[in-house]
């Protein structure tokens, strides 16, 4: 029996893994928190996510064996979370040390720590290559500020990393953000969008598809359209395809909404980045190198860099610093359960059904579809924040606790009351129609009814918000018949 082991979770498939050592055997585990946990929400995931984890892990197993590691692969067992799995595997066989990378998941780390403490095993946790920001630096940056702001974090991050800076330390192009240039809507004539990137369906993917068909039929989503990379070479090739085909127009159309495409000019790298096949340092360095050689517009380059070193890093830090507080908040006291129609794309609201159906088909939607279509609508419907969190976790291929706690409880549902955001992200139908080629129809009156009913319900909150005070004034100036029409439209939707 070895005296020390390395534990690897499904989201830690790094090309250079800081916890690996050929003197230690490796435990590569299909952990319940990534495949479906009987005791913790969510209890299931999109079937494509299971395919991605299974195929990438089996590929990684073969890679590690070829590199001379002694790998012990553990298939998914629904009622066996990692602490019980470790206890069962090692029984009374004592060993001294367990090496792992920080999973950036509260419950996963808690379970491993519990096992180690109960069995007197020394736990050696390395920082995750999935993130770029040193925690000591982040703690110094945020300090005791009342509210952390992404914009100031991003500016400090750029300075720390020396990215897109002139020789005098000023931002390239004279501004830290070119976001105001990145809000083009979907042209009515459409766009010439490159074909969807598709990785090869290799033997690992084929085995994973059969594995899912045998064991996960009750999980949501289709696997027919699985296209994601499951190894390092495939993920790096995916990045190159994005750079060659989409990077040029990524910025201008990153907020656009389209009836026939969720990808447009987005990279769709998150499924591979969030499991370690690509690391942010590799992505950032390659994007900067490519952009310098290919004259990529600054608004596209800066917009992409902001997503990776700004938002992605900031969200992880909000999870670590405020995650427990966020997931226990329900600022608006929303109690409505999510209806079955939200799982079947049968809400009757055209943009919602469009995005939900595509998500069921692919496990993916871009960030504005998630925030301003799905999240916006769910907030207006006053669904329970915990159910919204579970819904997003179950349906998205790139969803993990560190991603979804801040994005759901903080960004889309404002159920934390504004730990790092200053206002809820809500809109009427006009914003969606302005940013999209969505067809008009009865859905607009329902959406607007939900929007104005929400404003009317939370009038005192909006009255105190400087940036939202106009909504209160518009509501109070609205004639009573129009107000009642909005309320009736909302109630009619809830009663269906």
CSV table of C-alpha atoms in Angstrom, one decimal:
chain,number,residue,atom,x,y,z
A,1,UNK,CA,0.0,0.0,0.0
A,2,UNK,CA,1.4,3.3,-1.1
A,3,UNK,CA,2.0,5.9,1.7
A,4,UNK,CA,0.8,8.8,-0.5
A,5,UNK,CA,-1.8,9.2,-3.3
A,6,UNK,CA,-2.9,11.8,-5.7
A,7,UNK,CA,-6.6,12.5,-6.1
A,8,UNK,CA,-7.9,14.0,-9.3
A,9,UNK,CA,-11.5,15.3,-9.8
A,10,UNK,CA,-13.2,15.5,-13.2
A,11,UNK,CA,-12.5,19.2,-13.6
A,12,UNK,CA,-8.7,18.9,-13.1
A,13,UNK,CA,-7.4,17.3,-16.3
A,14,UNK,CA,-4.4,19.6,-16.6
A,15,UNK,CA,-1.6,19.0,-19.1
A,16,UNK,CA,0.8,20.0,-16.4
A,17,UNK,CA,-0.8,18.8,-13.1
A,18,UNK,CA,0.8,20.3,-10.0
A,19,UNK,CA,-0.1,17.3,-7.8
A,20,UNK,CA,1.2,14.6,-10.0
A,21,UNK,CA,4.3,12.6,-9.1
A,22,UNK,CA,5.3,9.2,-10.5
A,23,UNK,CA,6.2,8.0,-7.1
A,24,UNK,CA,2.5,8.3,-6.1
A,25,UNK,CA,-0.5,6.3,-7.5
A,26,UNK,CA,-3.3,8.4,-9.0
A,27,UNK,CA,-7.0,8.1,-8.1
A,28,UNK,CA,-9.0,9.5,-11.0
A,29,UNK,CA,-12.6,9.7,-9.7
A,30,UNK,CA,-16.0,10.2,-11.4
A,31,UNK,CA,-17.2,12.0,-8.3
A,32,UNK,CA,-20.9,12.4,-7.5
A,33,UNK,CA,-20.7,16.2,-7.4
A,34,UNK,CA,-19.8,16.1,-11.2
A,35,UNK,CA,-22.0,13.1,-12.2
A,36,UNK,CA,-25.0,13.4,-10.0
A,37,UNK,CA,-25.2,13.4,-6.2
A,38,UNK,CA,-28.0,11.7,-4.2
A,39,UNK,CA,-27.5,14.1,-1.3
A,40,UNK,CA,-26.7,17.4,-2.8
A,41,UNK,CA,-28.4,19.6,-5.5
A,42,UNK,CA,-28.3,19.2,-8.3
A,43,UNK,CA,-28.9,15.5,-8.5
A,44,UNK,CA,-28.4,15.3,-12.3
A,45,UNK,CA,-26.7,17.0,-15.2
A,46,UNK,CA,-27.1,17.6,-18.9
A,47,UNK,CA,-26.3,14.3,-20.6
A,48,UNK,CA,-23.6,16.0,-22.8
A,49,UNK,CA,-21.8,17.1,-19.6
A,50,UNK,CA,-21.6,13.5,-18.6
A,51,UNK,CA,-20.3,12.5,-22.0
A,52,UNK,CA,-17.7,15.3,-21.7
A,53,UNK,CA,-16.5,14.2,-18.3
A,54,UNK,CA,-16.4,10.5,-19.1
A,55,UNK,CA,-14.6,10.9,-22.5
A,56,UNK,CA,-12.1,13.4,-21.2
A,57,UNK,CA,-11.3,11.4,-18.1
A,58,UNK,CA,-10.9,8.2,-19.9
A,59,UNK,CA,-8.6,10.0,-22.4
A,60,UNK,CA,-6.7,11.5,-19.5
A,61,UNK,CA,-6.3,8.1,-17.9
A,62,UNK,CA,-4.7,6.7,-21.0
A,63,UNK,CA,-2.4,9.8,-21.3
A,64,UNK,CA,-1.3,9.4,-17.7
A,65,UNK,CA,-0.6,5.7,-18.1
A,66,UNK,CA,1.5,6.5,-21.2
A,67,UNK,CA,3.5,9.0,-19.1
A,68,UNK,CA,4.3,6.3,-16.5
A,69,UNK,CA,1.7,7.0,-13.8
A,70,UNK,CA,-0.1,4.3,-11.9
A,71,UNK,CA,-3.7,5.2,-12.4
A,72,UNK,CA,-6.7,3.8,-10.5
A,73,UNK,CA,-9.9,4.9,-12.3
A,74,UNK,CA,-13.2,4.9,-10.3
A,75,UNK,CA,-16.5,4.8,-12.2
A,76,UNK,CA,-19.4,6.8,-10.9
A,77,UNK,CA,-21.3,5.4,-7.9
A,78,UNK,CA,-24.4,7.5,-7.1
A,79,UNK,CA,-24.5,7.0,-3.4
A,80,UNK,CA,-20.7,7.2,-2.8
A,81,UNK,CA,-19.4,10.8,-2.4
A,82,UNK,CA,-15.7,11.2,-2.4
A,83,UNK,CA,-15.2,11.0,1.4
A,84,UNK,CA,-17.1,7.7,1.6
A,85,UNK,CA,-15.4,6.4,-1.6
A,86,UNK,CA,-12.0,7.1,0.0
A,87,UNK,CA,-13.1,5.3,3.1
A,88,UNK,CA,-14.4,2.3,1.2
A,89,UNK,CA,-11.3,2.1,-1.1
A,90,UNK,CA,-8.7,2.3,1.7
A,91,UNK,CA,-10.7,0.6,4.4
A,92,UNK,CA,-8.3,0.1,7.3
A,93,UNK,CA,-5.2,0.5,5.1
A,94,UNK,CA,-3.4,3.4,6.5
A,95,UNK,CA,-1.6,5.9,4.3
A,96,UNK,CA,0.0,9.2,5.2
A,97,UNK,CA,-0.7,11.9,2.5
A,98,UNK,CA,-3.3,12.8,0.0
A,99,UNK,CA,-2.2,15.3,-2.7
A,100,UNK,CA,-4.8,17.2,-4.8
A,101,UNK,CA,-5.5,20.4,-6.6
A,102,UNK,CA,-8.0,22.8,-5.0
A,103,UNK,CA,-11.3,21.7,-6.7
A,104,UNK,CA,-12.7,25.2,-6.1
A,105,UNK,CA,-15.9,23.6,-4.8
A,106,UNK,CA,-16.9,24.0,-1.2
A,107,UNK,CA,-18.5,20.7,-0.8
A,108,UNK,CA,-15.8,18.7,-2.6
A,109,UNK,CA,-13.1,20.2,-0.5
A,110,UNK,CA,-15.2,19.8,2.7
A,111,UNK,CA,-15.7,16.0,2.0
A,112,UNK,CA,-12.0,15.4,1.3
A,113,UNK,CA,-11.0,17.3,4.4
A,114,UNK,CA,-13.5,15.3,6.5
A,115,UNK,CA,-12.0,12.0,5.3
A,116,UNK,CA,-8.5,13.2,6.0
A,117,UNK,CA,-9.3,14.4,9.4
A,118,UNK,CA,-11.1,11.3,10.4
A,119,UNK,CA,-8.3,9.0,9.2
A,120,UNK,CA,-5.3,11.1,10.1
A,121,UNK,CA,-4.2,11.7,6.5
A,122,UNK,CA,-2.3,14.8,5.7
A,123,UNK,CA,-4.0,16.8,3.0
A,124,UNK,CA,-1.7,18.6,0.5
A,125,UNK,CA,-3.7,21.1,-1.6
A,126,UNK,CA,-2.1,22.8,-4.6
A,127,UNK,CA,-3.4,26.0,-6.2
A,128,UNK,CA,-5.5,25.3,-9.3
A,129,UNK,CA,-4.1,26.1,-12.8
A,130,UNK,CA,-7.7,26.8,-13.8
A,131,UNK,CA,-7.2,30.3,-12.4
A,132,UNK,CA,-4.7,33.1,-12.7
A,133,UNK,CA,-5.2,35.3,-9.7
A,134,UNK,CA,-3.1,34.7,-6.5
A,135,UNK,CA,-5.4,34.7,-3.5
A,136,UNK,CA,-3.1,36.8,-1.4
A,137,UNK,CA,-3.1,39.5,-4.1
A,138,UNK,CA,-6.9,39.3,-4.4
A,139,UNK,CA,-7.3,39.7,-0.7
A,140,UNK,CA,-5.1,42.7,-0.7
A,141,UNK,CA,-7.0,44.2,-3.6
A,142,UNK,CA,-10.5,43.8,-2.2
A,143,UNK,CA,-9.4,44.5,1.4
A,144,UNK,CA,-12.4,45.6,3.5
A,145,UNK,CA,-14.3,47.3,0.6
A,146,UNK,CA,-18.0,47.5,1.2
A,147,UNK,CA,-18.7,46.3,-2.4
A,148,UNK,CA,-16.2,44.7,-4.8
A,149,UNK,CA,-16.4,46.0,-8.3
A,150,UNK,CA,-15.3,44.0,-11.4
A,151,UNK,CA,-14.2,47.1,-13.3
A,152,UNK,CA,-11.6,48.1,-10.7
A,153,UNK,CA,-10.5,44.5,-10.2
A,154,UNK,CA,-10.0,44.1,-14.0
A,155,UNK,CA,-8.0,47.3,-14.2
A,156,UNK,CA,-5.8,46.1,-11.3
A,157,UNK,CA,-5.5,42.7,-12.9
A,158,UNK,CA,-4.3,44.2,-16.2
A,159,UNK,CA,-1.7,46.2,-14.4
A,160,UNK,CA,-0.6,43.2,-12.3
A,161,UNK,CA,-0.2,41.0,-15.4
A,162,UNK,CA,1.1,43.7,-17.7
A,163,UNK,CA,-1.5,43.0,-20.4
A,164,UNK,CA,-2.6,45.6,-23.0
A,165,UNK,CA,-0.6,48.4,-21.4
A,166,UNK,CA,1.4,51.1,-23.1
A,167,UNK,CA,5.0,51.7,-22.1
A,168,UNK,CA,3.9,54.3,-19.5
A,169,UNK,CA,1.5,51.8,-17.9
A,170,UNK,CA,-1.6,53.4,-19.4
A,171,UNK,CA,-4.3,51.1,-21.1
A,172,UNK,CA,-3.7,50.4,-24.8
A,173,UNK,CA,-6.0,52.6,-26.8
A,174,UNK,CA,-6.5,55.0,-23.9
A,175,UNK,CA,-9.4,53.1,-22.2
A,176,UNK,CA,-9.6,50.1,-19.9
A,177,UNK,CA,-12.8,48.9,-21.6
A,178,UNK,CA,-14.2,49.1,-25.1
A,179,UNK,CA,-17.6,47.6,-24.0
A,180,UNK,CA,-19.5,50.5,-25.5
A,181,UNK,CA,-18.2,49.3,-29.0
A,182,UNK,CA,-19.3,45.8,-28.3
A,183,UNK,CA,-23.1,46.1,-28.3
A,184,UNK,CA,-24.1,45.6,-31.9
A,185,UNK,CA,-27.5,43.9,-32.4
A,186,UNK,CA,-28.3,41.1,-34.8
A,187,UNK,CA,-28.8,42.7,-38.2
A,188,UNK,CA,-32.2,42.0,-39.8
A,189,UNK,CA,-30.4,40.8,-42.9
A,190,UNK,CA,-28.5,38.3,-40.7
A,191,UNK,CA,-24.7,37.7,-40.4
A,192,UNK,CA,-22.3,35.5,-42.3
A,193,UNK,CA,-21.4,33.3,-39.3
A,194,UNK,CA,-18.7,30.6,-39.6
A,195,UNK,CA,-19.8,27.0,-39.2
A,196,UNK,CA,-19.9,25.6,-35.8
A,197,UNK,CA,-16.6,24.2,-34.5
A,198,UNK,CA,-16.8,20.4,-34.1
A,199,UNK,CA,-14.1,18.2,-32.5
A,200,UNK,CA,-13.7,14.6,-33.8
A,201,UNK,CA,-15.9,11.9,-32.2
A,202,UNK,CA,-13.0,9.7,-31.2
A,203,UNK,CA,-13.2,6.3,-29.5
A,204,UNK,CA,-13.4,8.0,-26.0
A,205,UNK,CA,-16.5,10.0,-27.1
A,206,UNK,CA,-18.1,6.9,-28.6
A,207,UNK,CA,-17.5,4.9,-25.4
A,208,UNK,CA,-18.9,7.8,-23.3
A,209,UNK,CA,-22.0,8.0,-25.4
A,210,UNK,CA,-22.7,4.3,-24.8
A,211,UNK,CA,-21.9,4.8,-21.1
A,212,UNK,CA,-24.4,7.6,-20.9
A,213,UNK,CA,-27.1,5.6,-22.8
A,214,UNK,CA,-26.6,2.8,-20.3
A,215,UNK,CA,-26.5,4.7,-17.1
A,216,UNK,CA,-28.0,8.2,-17.5
A,217,UNK,CA,-31.1,8.0,-19.6
A,218,UNK,CA,-33.2,9.9,-17.0
A,219,UNK,CA,-30.8,12.9,-17.2
A,220,UNK,CA,-31.9,16.0,-19.3
A,221,UNK,CA,-30.7,17.0,-22.7
A,222,UNK,CA,-29.8,15.3,-26.0
A,223,UNK,CA,-26.3,13.9,-26.8
A,224,UNK,CA,-26.9,13.8,-30.6
A,225,UNK,CA,-25.1,17.2,-31.1
A,226,UNK,CA,-22.1,16.5,-28.9
A,227,UNK,CA,-19.1,18.3,-30.6
A,228,UNK,CA,-16.7,19.3,-27.8
A,229,UNK,CA,-13.0,18.5,-27.5
A,230,UNK,CA,-12.1,15.8,-24.9
A,231,UNK,CA,-8.3,16.1,-24.9
A,232,UNK,CA,-5.6,18.7,-24.8
A,233,UNK,CA,-4.8,18.6,-28.5
A,234,UNK,CA,-8.5,18.9,-29.5
A,235,UNK,CA,-9.0,21.8,-27.1
A,236,UNK,CA,-6.0,23.6,-28.5
A,237,UNK,CA,-7.3,23.0,-32.0
A,238,UNK,CA,-10.7,24.4,-31.0
A,239,UNK,CA,-9.0,27.6,-29.7
A,240,UNK,CA,-7.1,27.9,-33.0
A,241,UNK,CA,-10.4,27.6,-35.0
A,242,UNK,CA,-12.0,30.3,-32.9
A,243,UNK,CA,-9.0,32.6,-33.4
A,244,UNK,CA,-9.0,32.1,-37.2
A,245,UNK,CA,-12.8,32.1,-37.8
A,246,UNK,CA,-14.4,34.2,-35.0
A,247,UNK,CA,-12.0,36.4,-33.1
A,248,UNK,CA,-12.2,39.3,-35.6
A,249,UNK,CA,-15.9,40.0,-34.9
A,250,UNK,CA,-16.1,38.6,-31.4
A,251,UNK,CA,-16.3,42.1,-29.8
A,252,UNK,CA,-18.9,43.9,-31.8
A,253,UNK,CA,-21.5,41.1,-31.7
A,254,UNK,CA,-20.8,39.5,-28.2
A,255,UNK,CA,-24.2,40.8,-26.9
A,256,UNK,CA,-26.2,40.0,-30.0
A,257,UNK,CA,-29.1,37.6,-29.9
A,258,UNK,CA,-30.1,35.4,-32.8
A,259,UNK,CA,-33.0,33.1,-33.6
A,260,UNK,CA,-30.9,30.5,-35.4
A,261,UNK,CA,-27.6,30.5,-33.6
A,262,UNK,CA,-26.2,30.7,-30.0
A,263,UNK,CA,-22.6,30.8,-30.9
A,264,UNK,CA,-22.3,33.6,-33.5
A,265,UNK,CA,-18.7,34.8,-32.8
A,266,UNK,CA,-18.3,33.4,-29.3
A,267,UNK,CA,-15.4,31.0,-28.5
A,268,UNK,CA,-17.4,28.3,-26.7
A,269,UNK,CA,-14.2,27.5,-24.8
A,270,UNK,CA,-15.7,27.2,-21.3
A,271,UNK,CA,-16.5,23.5,-21.5
A,272,UNK,CA,-12.8,22.7,-22.1
A,273,UNK,CA,-11.4,25.5,-19.8
A,274,UNK,CA,-13.6,24.5,-16.9
A,275,UNK,CA,-12.3,20.9,-16.8
A,276,UNK,CA,-8.6,21.9,-17.3
A,277,UNK,CA,-8.0,20.9,-20.9
A,278,UNK,CA,-7.2,24.5,-21.5
A,279,UNK,CA,-5.8,26.8,-18.8
A,280,UNK,CA,-6.5,30.6,-18.8
A,281,UNK,CA,-2.8,31.4,-18.9
A,282,UNK,CA,-2.4,29.3,-22.1
A,283,UNK,CA,-5.5,30.9,-23.7
A,284,UNK,CA,-4.5,34.5,-22.8
A,285,UNK,CA,-1.0,34.1,-24.1
A,286,UNK,CA,-2.1,32.5,-27.4
A,287,UNK,CA,-4.8,35.1,-27.9
A,288,UNK,CA,-2.4,37.9,-27.4
A,289,UNK,CA,0.2,36.3,-29.7
A,290,UNK,CA,-2.4,35.7,-32.4
A,291,UNK,CA,-3.9,39.2,-32.2
A,292,UNK,CA,-0.5,40.8,-32.5
A,293,UNK,CA,0.3,38.8,-35.6
A,294,UNK,CA,-3.2,39.2,-37.2
A,295,UNK,CA,-4.2,42.8,-36.5
A,296,UNK,CA,-7.3,41.8,-34.4
A,297,UNK,CA,-9.4,44.9,-33.6
A,298,UNK,CA,-8.7,46.2,-30.1
A,299,UNK,CA,-12.4,46.1,-29.1
A,300,UNK,CA,-12.5,42.3,-29.8
A,301,UNK,CA,-9.2,41.6,-28.2
A,302,UNK,CA,-9.9,43.7,-25.0
A,303,UNK,CA,-13.4,42.3,-24.8
A,304,UNK,CA,-12.1,38.7,-24.9
A,305,UNK,CA,-9.3,39.4,-22.4
A,306,UNK,CA,-11.8,41.0,-20.1
A,307,UNK,CA,-13.9,37.9,-20.1
A,308,UNK,CA,-11.0,35.7,-19.2
A,309,UNK,CA,-8.8,37.7,-16.7
A,310,UNK,CA,-11.7,39.9,-15.6
A,311,UNK,CA,-15.1,38.3,-15.3
A,312,UNK,CA,-14.0,34.7,-15.0
A,313,UNK,CA,-11.4,35.4,-12.3
A,314,UNK,CA,-13.7,37.8,-10.5
A,315,UNK,CA,-16.6,35.3,-10.4
A,316,UNK,CA,-14.3,32.7,-8.8
A,317,UNK,CA,-13.2,35.1,-6.2
A,318,UNK,CA,-16.7,36.2,-5.4
A,319,UNK,CA,-17.5,32.5,-4.9
A,320,UNK,CA,-14.6,32.0,-2.5
A,321,UNK,CA,-15.2,35.2,-0.6
A,322,UNK,CA,-19.0,35.4,-0.5
A,323,UNK,CA,-20.4,32.1,-1.9
A,324,UNK,CA,-22.0,30.8,1.4
A,325,UNK,CA,-23.7,34.2,2.0
A,326,UNK,CA,-24.9,34.3,-1.6
A,327,UNK,CA,-26.5,30.9,-1.7
A,328,UNK,CA,-28.3,31.6,1.6
A,329,UNK,CA,-29.9,34.8,0.3
A,330,UNK,CA,-33.4,35.5,-1.0
A,331,UNK,CA,-33.5,39.3,-1.1
A,332,UNK,CA,-36.8,39.5,-2.8
A,333,UNK,CA,-38.3,36.5,-1.0
A,334,UNK,CA,-39.2,34.8,-4.2
A,335,UNK,CA,-41.0,31.5,-3.6
A,336,UNK,CA,-42.5,30.5,-6.9
A,337,UNK,CA,-41.4,27.0,-8.1
A,338,UNK,CA,-40.0,26.5,-11.6
A,339,UNK,CA,-42.7,24.9,-13.7
A,340,UNK,CA,-42.2,21.8,-15.9
A,341,UNK,CA,-42.4,24.0,-19.0
A,342,UNK,CA,-39.0,25.5,-18.2
A,343,UNK,CA,-37.5,22.0,-18.7
A,344,UNK,CA,-39.4,21.2,-21.8
A,345,UNK,CA,-39.2,24.6,-23.7
A,346,UNK,CA,-42.9,24.9,-23.6
A,347,UNK,CA,-43.3,28.2,-21.8
A,348,UNK,CA,-45.1,29.9,-24.7
A,349,UNK,CA,-42.6,32.7,-24.6
A,350,UNK,CA,-40.7,32.6,-27.9
A,351,UNK,CA,-37.2,33.7,-26.8
A,352,UNK,CA,-37.3,31.5,-23.7
A,353,UNK,CA,-38.4,28.4,-25.6
A,354,UNK,CA,-35.9,29.1,-28.3
A,355,UNK,CA,-32.9,29.3,-25.9
A,356,UNK,CA,-34.1,26.4,-23.7
A,357,UNK,CA,-34.5,24.1,-26.6
A,358,UNK,CA,-31.0,24.9,-27.9
A,359,UNK,CA,-29.6,24.4,-24.5
A,360,UNK,CA,-31.3,21.0,-24.3
A,361,UNK,CA,-29.8,20.2,-27.7
A,362,UNK,CA,-26.2,21.5,-27.0
A,363,UNK,CA,-25.7,22.3,-23.3
A,364,UNK,CA,-24.8,25.8,-24.3
A,365,UNK,CA,-26.0,29.3,-24.5
A,366,UNK,CA,-23.9,32.5,-24.7
A,367,UNK,CA,-23.7,34.9,-21.7
A,368,UNK,CA,-26.4,37.4,-22.8
A,369,UNK,CA,-28.8,34.5,-23.5
A,370,UNK,CA,-28.2,33.3,-20.0
A,371,UNK,CA,-28.3,36.7,-18.3
A,372,UNK,CA,-30.9,38.7,-20.3
A,373,UNK,CA,-33.1,36.0,-21.6
A,374,UNK,CA,-33.1,33.1,-19.1
A,375,UNK,CA,-32.1,34.8,-15.9
A,376,UNK,CA,-34.0,38.0,-16.6
A,377,UNK,CA,-37.2,36.0,-17.2
A,378,UNK,CA,-36.8,33.8,-14.2
A,379,UNK,CA,-36.3,36.9,-12.0
A,380,UNK,CA,-39.4,38.5,-13.4
A,381,UNK,CA,-41.3,35.3,-12.7
A,382,UNK,CA,-40.1,35.4,-9.1
A,383,UNK,CA,-38.8,31.8,-9.1
A,384,UNK,CA,-37.1,30.4,-6.0
A,385,UNK,CA,-33.4,31.3,-6.3
A,386,UNK,CA,-32.3,27.8,-5.2
A,387,UNK,CA,-34.4,26.3,-8.0
A,388,UNK,CA,-32.9,28.7,-10.5
A,389,UNK,CA,-29.5,27.6,-9.4
A,390,UNK,CA,-30.3,24.0,-9.8
A,391,UNK,CA,-31.9,24.6,-13.2
A,392,UNK,CA,-28.7,26.3,-14.5
A,393,UNK,CA,-26.5,23.7,-13.0
A,394,UNK,CA,-28.4,20.8,-14.6
A,395,UNK,CA,-28.7,22.2,-18.1
A,396,UNK,CA,-25.3,23.8,-18.9
A,397,UNK,CA,-22.3,21.8,-19.9
A,398,UNK,CA,-19.9,24.4,-18.4
A,399,UNK,CA,-21.8,24.8,-15.1
A,400,UNK,CA,-19.9,24.3,-11.8
A,401,UNK,CA,-20.6,25.6,-8.3
A,402,UNK,CA,-18.0,28.3,-8.5
A,403,UNK,CA,-19.5,29.6,-11.7
A,404,UNK,CA,-23.2,29.4,-10.9
A,405,UNK,CA,-23.4,30.6,-7.3
A,406,UNK,CA,-22.2,34.1,-8.1
A,407,UNK,CA,-23.8,34.2,-11.6
A,408,UNK,CA,-27.3,33.0,-10.4
A,409,UNK,CA,-27.6,34.3,-6.8
A,410,UNK,CA,-25.5,37.5,-7.5
A,411,UNK,CA,-25.9,38.4,-11.1
A,412,UNK,CA,-29.1,37.1,-12.6
A,413,UNK,CA,-31.4,36.8,-9.6
A,414,UNK,CA,-30.0,39.5,-7.3
A,415,UNK,CA,-31.0,37.3,-4.4
A,416,UNK,CA,-27.8,38.3,-2.5
A,417,UNK,CA,-29.1,41.9,-2.4
A,418,UNK,CA,-26.2,43.3,-4.3
A,419,UNK,CA,-22.9,41.9,-2.9
A,420,UNK,CA,-21.1,42.7,-6.1
A,421,UNK,CA,-23.8,44.1,-8.4
A,422,UNK,CA,-25.6,47.5,-7.9
A,423,UNK,CA,-28.9,46.5,-9.5
A,424,UNK,CA,-30.9,43.5,-10.9
A,425,UNK,CA,-30.4,42.7,-14.6
A,426,UNK,CA,-34.0,43.1,-15.8
A,427,UNK,CA,-35.6,44.4,-18.9
A,428,UNK,CA,-38.9,44.5,-20.8
A,429,UNK,CA,-39.3,43.0,-24.2
A,430,UNK,CA,-37.9,46.1,-26.0
A,431,UNK,CA,-34.3,45.3,-25.1
A,432,UNK,CA,-34.6,41.7,-26.5
A,433,UNK,CA,-36.1,42.9,-29.7
A,434,UNK,CA,-33.5,45.6,-30.1
A,435,UNK,CA,-30.6,43.1,-29.6
A,436,UNK,CA,-32.1,40.3,-31.7
A,437,UNK,CA,-33.9,39.2,-34.8
A,438,UNK,CA,-36.6,37.6,-32.6
A,439,UNK,CA,-40.0,37.7,-34.1
A,440,UNK,CA,-42.7,39.9,-32.5
A,441,UNK,CA,-45.8,38.2,-31.1
A,442,UNK,CA,-47.9,37.7,-28.0
A,443,UNK,CA,-44.8,36.9,-25.9
A,444,UNK,CA,-43.9,40.7,-25.8
A,445,UNK,CA,-47.1,41.6,-23.9
A,446,UNK,CA,-46.5,38.8,-21.4
A,447,UNK,CA,-42.9,39.7,-20.9
A,448,UNK,CA,-43.8,43.4,-20.4
A,449,UNK,CA,-46.6,42.4,-18.0
A,450,UNK,CA,-44.1,40.4,-15.9
A,451,UNK,CA,-41.6,43.2,-16.1
A,452,UNK,CA,-44.0,45.9,-14.9
A,453,UNK,CA,-45.7,43.7,-12.3
A,454,UNK,CA,-42.2,43.0,-10.9
A,455,UNK,CA,-41.5,46.8,-10.7
A,456,UNK,CA,-44.9,47.4,-9.1
A,457,UNK,CA,-44.3,44.6,-6.5
A,458,UNK,CA,-40.9,46.0,-5.5
A,459,UNK,CA,-41.6,49.7,-5.9
A,460,UNK,CA,-39.9,50.7,-2.7
A,461,UNK,CA,-36.7,48.9,-3.7
A,462,UNK,CA,-36.6,50.6,-7.1
A,463,UNK,CA,-37.4,54.0,-5.5
A,464,UNK,CA,-34.1,53.8,-3.5
A,465,UNK,CA,-32.0,52.9,-6.6
A,466,UNK,CA,-30.6,56.0,-8.3
A,467,UNK,CA,-30.1,54.2,-11.6
A,468,UNK,CA,-33.6,52.7,-11.6
A,469,UNK,CA,-35.7,55.6,-10.3
A,470,UNK,CA,-37.0,56.2,-13.8
A,471,UNK,CA,-38.9,52.9,-13.7
A,472,UNK,CA,-40.8,54.1,-10.6
A,473,UNK,CA,-41.7,57.4,-12.3
A,474,UNK,CA,-42.9,55.6,-15.4
A,475,UNK,CA,-45.0,53.2,-13.3
A,476,UNK,CA,-46.5,56.0,-11.3
A,477,UNK,CA,-47.3,58.0,-14.4
A,478,UNK,CA,-48.9,55.0,-16.1
A,479,UNK,CA,-52.7,55.1,-16.3
A,480,UNK,CA,-54.5,52.6,-14.2
A,481,UNK,CA,-56.0,50.6,-17.1
A,482,UNK,CA,-52.5,50.1,-18.6
A,483,UNK,CA,-51.1,49.0,-15.2
A,484,UNK,CA,-53.9,46.6,-14.7
A,485,UNK,CA,-53.3,45.2,-18.2
A,486,UNK,CA,-49.7,44.4,-17.3
A,487,UNK,CA,-50.8,42.8,-14.0
A,488,UNK,CA,-53.5,40.7,-15.8
A,489,UNK,CA,-50.9,39.6,-18.5
A,490,UNK,CA,-48.5,38.4,-15.8
A,491,UNK,CA,-51.3,36.6,-13.9
A,492,UNK,CA,-52.5,35.0,-17.0
A,493,UNK,CA,-49.1,33.6,-17.6
A,494,UNK,CA,-48.8,32.2,-14.1
A,495,UNK,CA,-52.2,30.5,-14.3
A,496,UNK,CA,-51.3,28.6,-17.5
